[in-house]
XYZ file of C-alpha atoms in Angstrom:
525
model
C 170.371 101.397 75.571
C 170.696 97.306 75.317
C 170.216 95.576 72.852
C 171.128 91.576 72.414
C 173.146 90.157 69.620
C 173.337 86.385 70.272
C 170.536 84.119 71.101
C 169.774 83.591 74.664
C 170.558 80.025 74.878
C 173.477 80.604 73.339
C 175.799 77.705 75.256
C 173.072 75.145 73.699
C 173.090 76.720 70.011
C 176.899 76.904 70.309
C 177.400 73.206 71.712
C 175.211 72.217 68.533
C 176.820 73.980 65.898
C 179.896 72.622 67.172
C 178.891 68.628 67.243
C 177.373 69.296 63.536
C 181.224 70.550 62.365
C 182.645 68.011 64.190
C 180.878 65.262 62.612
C 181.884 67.103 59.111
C 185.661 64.952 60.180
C 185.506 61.150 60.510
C 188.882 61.905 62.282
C 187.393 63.800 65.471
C 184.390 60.966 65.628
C 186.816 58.451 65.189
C 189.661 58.732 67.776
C 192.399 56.800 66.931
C 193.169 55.885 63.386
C 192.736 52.543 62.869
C 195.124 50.132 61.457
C 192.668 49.331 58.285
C 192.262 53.040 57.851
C 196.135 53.464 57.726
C 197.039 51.191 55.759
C 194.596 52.247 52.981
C 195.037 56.178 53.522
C 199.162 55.285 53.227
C 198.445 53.080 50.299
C 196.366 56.096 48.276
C 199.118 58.771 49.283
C 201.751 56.215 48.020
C 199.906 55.537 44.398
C 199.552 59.550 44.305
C 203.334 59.690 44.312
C 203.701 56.699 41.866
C 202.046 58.395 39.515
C 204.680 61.080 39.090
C 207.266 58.592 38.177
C 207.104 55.542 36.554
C 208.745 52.548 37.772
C 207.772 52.804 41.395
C 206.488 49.174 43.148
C 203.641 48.911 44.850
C 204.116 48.036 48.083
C 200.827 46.344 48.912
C 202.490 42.983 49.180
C 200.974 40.677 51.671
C 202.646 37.368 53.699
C 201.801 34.479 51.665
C 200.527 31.592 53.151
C 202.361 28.583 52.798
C 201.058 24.962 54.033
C 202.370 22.630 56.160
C 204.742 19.565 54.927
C 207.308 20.078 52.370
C 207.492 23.202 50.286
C 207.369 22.862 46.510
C 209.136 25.547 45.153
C 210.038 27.243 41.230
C 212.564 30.070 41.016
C 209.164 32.301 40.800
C 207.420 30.899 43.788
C 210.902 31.449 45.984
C 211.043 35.396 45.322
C 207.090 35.807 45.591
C 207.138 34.240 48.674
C 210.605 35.675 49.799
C 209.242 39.493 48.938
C 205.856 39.221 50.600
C 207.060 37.367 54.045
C 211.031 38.245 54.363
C 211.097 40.167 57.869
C 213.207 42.630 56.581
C 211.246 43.779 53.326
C 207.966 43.426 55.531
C 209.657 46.316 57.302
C 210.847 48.430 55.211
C 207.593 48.394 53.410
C 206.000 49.577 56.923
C 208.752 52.333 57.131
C 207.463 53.534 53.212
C 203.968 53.529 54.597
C 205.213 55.617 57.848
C 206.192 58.349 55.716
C 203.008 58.302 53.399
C 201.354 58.731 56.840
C 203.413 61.557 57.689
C 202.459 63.164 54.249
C 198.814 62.695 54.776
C 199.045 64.270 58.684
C 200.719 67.230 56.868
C 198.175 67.223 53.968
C 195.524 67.549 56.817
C 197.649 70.473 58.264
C 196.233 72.630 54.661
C 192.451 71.851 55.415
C 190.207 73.312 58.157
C 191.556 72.704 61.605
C 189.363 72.329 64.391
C 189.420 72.921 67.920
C 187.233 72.940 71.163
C 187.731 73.439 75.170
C 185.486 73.582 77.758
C 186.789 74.331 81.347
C 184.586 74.311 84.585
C 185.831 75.995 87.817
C 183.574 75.797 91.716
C 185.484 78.435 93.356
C 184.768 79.376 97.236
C 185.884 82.507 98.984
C 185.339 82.711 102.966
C 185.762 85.624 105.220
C 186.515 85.511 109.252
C 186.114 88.914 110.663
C 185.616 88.970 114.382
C 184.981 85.101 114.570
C 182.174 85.432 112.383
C 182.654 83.539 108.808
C 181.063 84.605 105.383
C 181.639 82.203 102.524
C 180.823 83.224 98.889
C 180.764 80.311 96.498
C 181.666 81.181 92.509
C 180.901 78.611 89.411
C 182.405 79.997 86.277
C 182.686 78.079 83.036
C 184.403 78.694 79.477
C 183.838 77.254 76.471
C 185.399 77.722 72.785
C 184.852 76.039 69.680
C 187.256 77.930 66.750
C 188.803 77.070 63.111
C 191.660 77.942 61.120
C 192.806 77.326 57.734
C 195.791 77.905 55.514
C 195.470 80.271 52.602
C 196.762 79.511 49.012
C 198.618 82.410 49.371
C 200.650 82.468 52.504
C 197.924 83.754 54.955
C 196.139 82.488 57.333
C 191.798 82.726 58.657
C 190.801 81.540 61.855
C 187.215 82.558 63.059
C 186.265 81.552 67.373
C 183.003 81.255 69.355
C 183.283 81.230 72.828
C 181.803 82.333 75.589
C 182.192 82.176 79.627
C 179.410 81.243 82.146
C 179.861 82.562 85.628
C 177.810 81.945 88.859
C 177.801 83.773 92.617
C 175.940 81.474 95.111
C 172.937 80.264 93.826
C 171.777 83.270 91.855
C 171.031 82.850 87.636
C 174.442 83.764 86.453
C 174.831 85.445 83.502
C 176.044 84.674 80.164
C 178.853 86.249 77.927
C 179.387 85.260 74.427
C 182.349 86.255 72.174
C 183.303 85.681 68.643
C 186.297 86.477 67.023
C 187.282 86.341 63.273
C 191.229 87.287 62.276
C 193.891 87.050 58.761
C 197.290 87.739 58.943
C 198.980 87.711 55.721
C 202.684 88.396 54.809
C 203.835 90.836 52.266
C 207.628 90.469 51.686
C 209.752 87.506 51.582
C 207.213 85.400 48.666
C 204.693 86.536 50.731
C 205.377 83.290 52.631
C 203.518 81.330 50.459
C 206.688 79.194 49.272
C 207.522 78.364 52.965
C 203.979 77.155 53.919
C 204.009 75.041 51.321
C 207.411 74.183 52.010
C 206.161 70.954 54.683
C 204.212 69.554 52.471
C 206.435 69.446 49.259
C 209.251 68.049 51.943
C 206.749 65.231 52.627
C 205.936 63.985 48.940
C 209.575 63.723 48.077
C 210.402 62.098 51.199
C 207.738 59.493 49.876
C 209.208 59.473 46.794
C 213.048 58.800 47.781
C 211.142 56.255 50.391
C 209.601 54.768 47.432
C 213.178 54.882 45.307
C 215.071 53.513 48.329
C 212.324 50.890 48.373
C 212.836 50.000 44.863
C 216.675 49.522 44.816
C 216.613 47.588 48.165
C 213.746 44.883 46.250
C 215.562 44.425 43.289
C 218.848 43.873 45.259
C 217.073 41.571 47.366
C 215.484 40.047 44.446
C 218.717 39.119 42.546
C 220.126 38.046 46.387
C 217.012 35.429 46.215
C 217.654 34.128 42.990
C 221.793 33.779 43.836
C 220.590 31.820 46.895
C 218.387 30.098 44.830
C 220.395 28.709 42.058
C 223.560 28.285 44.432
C 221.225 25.588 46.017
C 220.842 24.030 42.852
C 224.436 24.452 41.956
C 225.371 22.358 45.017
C 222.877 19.747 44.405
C 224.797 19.738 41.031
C 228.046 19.120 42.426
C 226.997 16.764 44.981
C 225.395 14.542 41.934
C 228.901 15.030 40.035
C 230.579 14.091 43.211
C 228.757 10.757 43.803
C 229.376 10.148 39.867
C 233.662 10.229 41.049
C 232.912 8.475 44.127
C 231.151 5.592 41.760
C 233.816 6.002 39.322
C 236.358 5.508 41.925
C 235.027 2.667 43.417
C 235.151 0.848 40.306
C 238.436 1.817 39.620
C 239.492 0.667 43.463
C 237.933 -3.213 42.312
C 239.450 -2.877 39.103
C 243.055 -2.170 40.810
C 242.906 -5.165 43.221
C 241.511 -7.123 40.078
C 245.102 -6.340 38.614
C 247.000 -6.406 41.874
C 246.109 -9.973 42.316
C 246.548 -10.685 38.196
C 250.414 -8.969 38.743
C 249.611 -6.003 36.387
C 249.344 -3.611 39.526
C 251.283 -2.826 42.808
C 249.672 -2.151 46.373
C 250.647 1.003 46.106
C 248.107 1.982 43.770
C 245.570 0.262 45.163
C 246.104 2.370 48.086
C 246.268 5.292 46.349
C 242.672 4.592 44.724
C 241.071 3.994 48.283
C 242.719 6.594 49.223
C 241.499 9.181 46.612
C 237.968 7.519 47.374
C 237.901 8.253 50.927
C 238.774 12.091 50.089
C 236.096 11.656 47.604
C 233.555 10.563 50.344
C 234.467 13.705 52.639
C 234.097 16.236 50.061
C 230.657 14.783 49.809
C 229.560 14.975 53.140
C 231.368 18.316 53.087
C 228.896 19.646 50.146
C 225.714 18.090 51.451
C 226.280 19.871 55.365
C 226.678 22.291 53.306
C 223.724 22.529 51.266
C 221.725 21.460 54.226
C 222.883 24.862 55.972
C 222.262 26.833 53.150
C 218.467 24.914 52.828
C 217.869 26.230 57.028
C 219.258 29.885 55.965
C 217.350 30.043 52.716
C 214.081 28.777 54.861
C 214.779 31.722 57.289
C 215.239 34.238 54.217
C 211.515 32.937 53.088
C 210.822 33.635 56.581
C 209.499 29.814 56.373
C 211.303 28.932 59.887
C 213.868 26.810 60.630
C 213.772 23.274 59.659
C 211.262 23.632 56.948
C 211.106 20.915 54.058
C 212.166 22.705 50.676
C 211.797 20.927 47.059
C 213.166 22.736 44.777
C 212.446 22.716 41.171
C 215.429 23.093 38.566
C 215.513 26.278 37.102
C 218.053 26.342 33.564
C 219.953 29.775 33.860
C 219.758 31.566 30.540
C 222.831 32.480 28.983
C 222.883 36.070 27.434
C 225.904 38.280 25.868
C 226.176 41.458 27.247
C 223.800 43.767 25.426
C 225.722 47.398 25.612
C 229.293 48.517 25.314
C 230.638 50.574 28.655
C 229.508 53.817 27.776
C 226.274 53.498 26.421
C 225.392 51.093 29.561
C 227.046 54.050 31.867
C 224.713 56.462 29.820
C 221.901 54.725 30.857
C 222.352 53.845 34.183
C 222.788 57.490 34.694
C 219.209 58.362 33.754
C 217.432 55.181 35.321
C 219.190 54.196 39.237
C 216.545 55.635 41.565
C 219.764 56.705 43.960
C 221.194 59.164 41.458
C 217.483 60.323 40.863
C 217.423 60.964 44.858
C 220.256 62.571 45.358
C 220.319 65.291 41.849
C 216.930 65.962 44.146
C 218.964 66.576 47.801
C 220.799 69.288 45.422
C 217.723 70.774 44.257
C 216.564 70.339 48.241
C 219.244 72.007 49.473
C 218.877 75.190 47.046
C 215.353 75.605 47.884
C 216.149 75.489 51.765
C 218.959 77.659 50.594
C 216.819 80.670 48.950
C 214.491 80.286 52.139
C 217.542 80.969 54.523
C 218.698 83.763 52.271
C 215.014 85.346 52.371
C 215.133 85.279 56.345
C 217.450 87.856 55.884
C 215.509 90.502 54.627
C 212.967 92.803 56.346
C 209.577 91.333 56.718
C 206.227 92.938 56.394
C 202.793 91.455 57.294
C 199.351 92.775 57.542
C 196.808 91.526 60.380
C 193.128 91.979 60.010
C 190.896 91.436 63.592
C 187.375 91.741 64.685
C 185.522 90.971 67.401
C 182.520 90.993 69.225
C 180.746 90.031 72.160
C 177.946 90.508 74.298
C 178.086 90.610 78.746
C 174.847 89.983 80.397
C 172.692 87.825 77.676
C 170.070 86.071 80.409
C 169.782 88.984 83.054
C 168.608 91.255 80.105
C 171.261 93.702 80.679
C 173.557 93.153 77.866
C 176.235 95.637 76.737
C 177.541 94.486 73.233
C 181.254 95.006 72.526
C 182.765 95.197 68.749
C 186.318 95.854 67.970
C 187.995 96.002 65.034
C 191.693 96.516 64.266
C 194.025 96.394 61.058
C 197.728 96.781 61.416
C 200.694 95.923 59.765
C 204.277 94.586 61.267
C 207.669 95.470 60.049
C 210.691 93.324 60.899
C 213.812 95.254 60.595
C 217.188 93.204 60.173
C 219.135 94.235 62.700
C 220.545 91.919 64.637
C 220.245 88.050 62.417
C 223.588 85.951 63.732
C 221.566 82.788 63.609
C 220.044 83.686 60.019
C 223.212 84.018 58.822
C 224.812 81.257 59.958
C 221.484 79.244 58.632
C 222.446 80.842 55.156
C 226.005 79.447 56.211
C 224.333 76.088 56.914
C 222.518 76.113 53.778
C 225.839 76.796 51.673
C 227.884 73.897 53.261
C 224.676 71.243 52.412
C 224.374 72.561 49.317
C 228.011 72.056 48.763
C 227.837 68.583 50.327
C 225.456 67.527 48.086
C 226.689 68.465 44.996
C 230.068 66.854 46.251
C 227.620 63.685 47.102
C 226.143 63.338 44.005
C 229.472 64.121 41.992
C 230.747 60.842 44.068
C 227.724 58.510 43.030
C 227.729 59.370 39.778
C 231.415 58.760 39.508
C 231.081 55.066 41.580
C 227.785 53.843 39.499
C 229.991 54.688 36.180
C 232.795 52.785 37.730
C 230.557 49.967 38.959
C 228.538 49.502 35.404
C 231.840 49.494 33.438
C 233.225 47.014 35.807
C 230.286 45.031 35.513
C 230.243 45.226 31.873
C 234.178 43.866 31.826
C 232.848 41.432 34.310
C 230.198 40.209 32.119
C 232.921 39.757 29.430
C 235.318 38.214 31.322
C 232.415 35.857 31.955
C 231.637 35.279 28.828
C 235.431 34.355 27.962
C 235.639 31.953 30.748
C 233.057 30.288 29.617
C 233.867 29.585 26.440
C 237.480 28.630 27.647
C 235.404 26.497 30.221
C 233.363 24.521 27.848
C 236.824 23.315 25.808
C 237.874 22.432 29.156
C 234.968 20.329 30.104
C 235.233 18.543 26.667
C 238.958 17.819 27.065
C 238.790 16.635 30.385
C 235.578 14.222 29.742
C 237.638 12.707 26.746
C 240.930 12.762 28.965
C 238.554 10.602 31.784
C 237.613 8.259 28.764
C 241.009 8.069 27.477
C 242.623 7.241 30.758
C 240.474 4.533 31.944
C 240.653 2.609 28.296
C 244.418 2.619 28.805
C 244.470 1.884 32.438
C 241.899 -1.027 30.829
C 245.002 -1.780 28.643
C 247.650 -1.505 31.358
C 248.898 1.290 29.263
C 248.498 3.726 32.262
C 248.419 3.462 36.299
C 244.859 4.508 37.887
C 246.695 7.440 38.805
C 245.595 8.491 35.690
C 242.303 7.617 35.810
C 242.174 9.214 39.612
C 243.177 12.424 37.830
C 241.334 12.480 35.026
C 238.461 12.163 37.085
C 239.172 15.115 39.464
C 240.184 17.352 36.420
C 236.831 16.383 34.988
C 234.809 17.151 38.476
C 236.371 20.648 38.746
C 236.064 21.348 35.379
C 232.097 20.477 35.207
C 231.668 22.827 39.170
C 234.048 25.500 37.980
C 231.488 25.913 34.818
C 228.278 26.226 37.067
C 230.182 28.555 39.502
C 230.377 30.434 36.196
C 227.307 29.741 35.258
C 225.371 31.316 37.842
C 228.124 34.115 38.133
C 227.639 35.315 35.010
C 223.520 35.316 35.037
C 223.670 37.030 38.486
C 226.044 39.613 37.080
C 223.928 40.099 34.042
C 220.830 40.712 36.546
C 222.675 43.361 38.336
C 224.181 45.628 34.935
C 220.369 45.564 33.766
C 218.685 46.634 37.407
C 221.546 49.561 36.881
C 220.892 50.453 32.993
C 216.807 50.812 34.413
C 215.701 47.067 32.084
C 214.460 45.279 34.666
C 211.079 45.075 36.540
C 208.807 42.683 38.822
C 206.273 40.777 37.903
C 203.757 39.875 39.856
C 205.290 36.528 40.184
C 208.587 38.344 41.780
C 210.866 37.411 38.458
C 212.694 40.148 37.081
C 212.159 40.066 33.111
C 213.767 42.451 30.747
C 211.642 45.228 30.276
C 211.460 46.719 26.534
């Protein structure tokens, strides 16, 4: 007795069912992701993570326009424009977004997974027997439409429709059908549920030391924007206190042949004023080639291109004591740099891969459910219908596991590595913050030495040309007065901007700083 199971257009209820799941996935419909799509499926996989630790940047930055002519720019406007268009951070924003795309492929890997084949074959078979040629001609076709998914607990479902078409000549051809459900499920070892999960939860924290690395690399650049920045201005400084001794010296040159010719001065020190005044002029031309370099490299940083017109507004660096002694600044540094964050989470890392090793050790047990069923001979009207069920279970014995246990090995010496890795950054961002908090002293100090030294010299300058005036002194005086005066007043910006830059850094480490959208780094409560 025959009976049917399946419908007798089965290939066209099939081919139906399938486009209607299909269409269920933008994905399938789609093709290739697009480069909108991308960017905004990286972007919501990105603010997922970001939400699990405060203190993570966005990294939705984009290139800011700038117009032609000359550039107007504020301390603010440079590190805006430097973060959203410097070639560098433009890339290693792409590289975050690279592995948030790699999390959401993975992330797909948990949901249904689809997948269809069709294959067509025209076969012909010919026979010669006694010079007389037969020839049989066979179409036979296959198609398969099937879906799997992960289970929450280790398993795995996957359920298949197919069926195969095949054709002799130019009779009807018959029909078969076939569908096919199966679960396999582990027993032992977690009941694998740890290691499915295991690609997925390497994926998120791969975005999130992406994200950290991110972070550290901004703010560095950041405070490497603003050094640029003010070094600029510090140059335009000196250069403006440079023409001030060129002027001063060219008065004191008239004023020397004024005397030469009145007796009260020799040649000598006439020369030696024209002299000083020519060294005068090349340290000038000295400082402005170099500022103009600095103006074409800071362009480039702003990824403004060479030759680009810059005006820069004056920015007046704040001056701030140090706010914490060694230890407590150590303590928190500690707790806030993303890096030590990163790598107490290799550690952790490692010890997970670790147990995983360590469980491949052990016997294994898994269970397999399968059934089946199809039908031969739908559109002759002859069909024979075929079930088949089977349940069985596997058992992995350890007998022989030389590469498990050198895995385990494996595990061990990263494990160890890390630990020895983390015990070294700890150590060097204690060493660095105390340095930088001596530093920021020493700074401080300097200053204040540099200030008294500023004052002196600007009375000594005063003092020396009223007695050169008087012909109490030679302009030999005067000549070094002035100089004392002109290193005294760029030795005190140099510290300036030394100190400010160094206070910037100790308060990315202690965790106090954070952008704005305007790029400035503030002090964060």
């Amino acid at each position: 007795m025959t009976r049917r199971c399946f419908p007798p257009r089965w290939s066209r209820f099939l081919w139906a069912v399938g486009s209607l799941l299909l269409s269920c996935d933008p994905s399938f419909a789609a093709g290739v992701l697009k480069l909108a799509e991308a960017d905004e499926a990286a972007l919501k996989a990105i603010d997922e993570v970001r939400a699990s630790e405060p203190g993570l940047p966005r990294i939705d930055v984009l290139p800011v326009a700038v117009a032609a002519g000359p550039i107007s720019l504020t301390l603010g406007r440079a590190v805006e424009i430097a973060l959203a268009n410097n070639a560098a951070m433009q890339t290693r924003r792409e590289r975050v977004k690279l592995d948030a795309l790699e999390l959401v492929a993975i992330r797909r890997g948990y949901g249904p997974q689809w997948r269809a084949g069709i294959t067509a074959v025209r076969r012909e078979v010919g026979v010669t027997l006694d010079d007389s040629r037969t020839a049989s001609q066979f179409t036979d076709s296959f198609q398969s439409l099937g879906v799997s998914q992960r289970l929450p607990f280790g398993g795995a479902v996957s359920l298949d429709f197919g069926g195969a078409f095949s054709q002799r000549d130019n009779t009807e051809g018959d029909y078969s059908p076939r569908a096919v459900v199966s679960l396999t499920q582990p027993l032992l070892r977690g009941a694998g549920r740890d290691l499915q999960q295991e690609p997925l939860t390497e994926a998120k924290r791969n975005l999130l030391y992406s994200l950290r690395g991110y972070k550290l690399a901004s703010e560095d650049f950041v405070i490497g924007v603003i050094n640029d920045f003010l070094l600029l201005q510090n140059l335009r400084a000196k250069i403006r206190s440079t023409e001030a001794k060129r002027d001063a010296f060219d008065h004191l040159i008239k004023r020397s042949r004024t005397f030469f010719e009145l007796g009260r001065e020799s040649e000598i020190e006439t020369l030696r004023a024209t002299q000083e005044s020519l060294l005068v002029q090349q340290q000038l031309l000295n400082l402005e080639l170099e500022l103009k370099n600095r103006l074409e490299l800071f362009a480039i940083t702003l990824n403004l291109g060479s030759g680009a017109s810059l005006e820069m507004a004056e920015f007046e660096i704040p001056f701030q004591k140090v706010e914490h002694e060694s230890e407590e600044a150590v303590r928190l540094a500690l707790l806030a740099r993303p890096d030590l964050r990163s790598a107490a989470a290799a550690v952790e890392d490692s010890a997970r891969r670790l147990k995983f090793a360590k469980r491949n050790l052990l016997p294994d047990l898994g269970i397999n459910l399968k059934a089946n069923a199809a039908n031969t001979g739908v559109r002759t009207g002859s069909g024979v219908i075929t079930e088949e069920y089977s349940a069985g279970l596997t058992l992995s014995l350890p007998l022989e596991r030389s590469n498990e246990r050198l895995a385990v090995y494996g595990a061990l010496q990263t494990l160890s590595q890390n630990e020895r890795a983390l015990e070294m950054a700890r150590a060097t961002v204690s060493a660095g913050v105390r340095y930088g908090v001596n530093r920021i002293k020493s700074y401080e100090n300097a200053l204040e030495i540099q200030d008294s030294i500023v004052q002196a010299s600007a009375k000594g300058v005063g003092l020396a040309g009223f007695r050169f005036e008087r012909g109490q002194a030679s302009n030999r005086n005067v000549i070094d007065a002035n100089t004392i005066l002109s290193n005294a007043v760029n030795a005190r910006l140099d510290l300036r901007l030394a100190h400010y830059i160094a206070t910037l850094q100790l308060r990315r480490d202690t965790g106090r700083l954070e952008a704005i959208p305007s790029g400035l780094f503030v002090q964060s409560n």
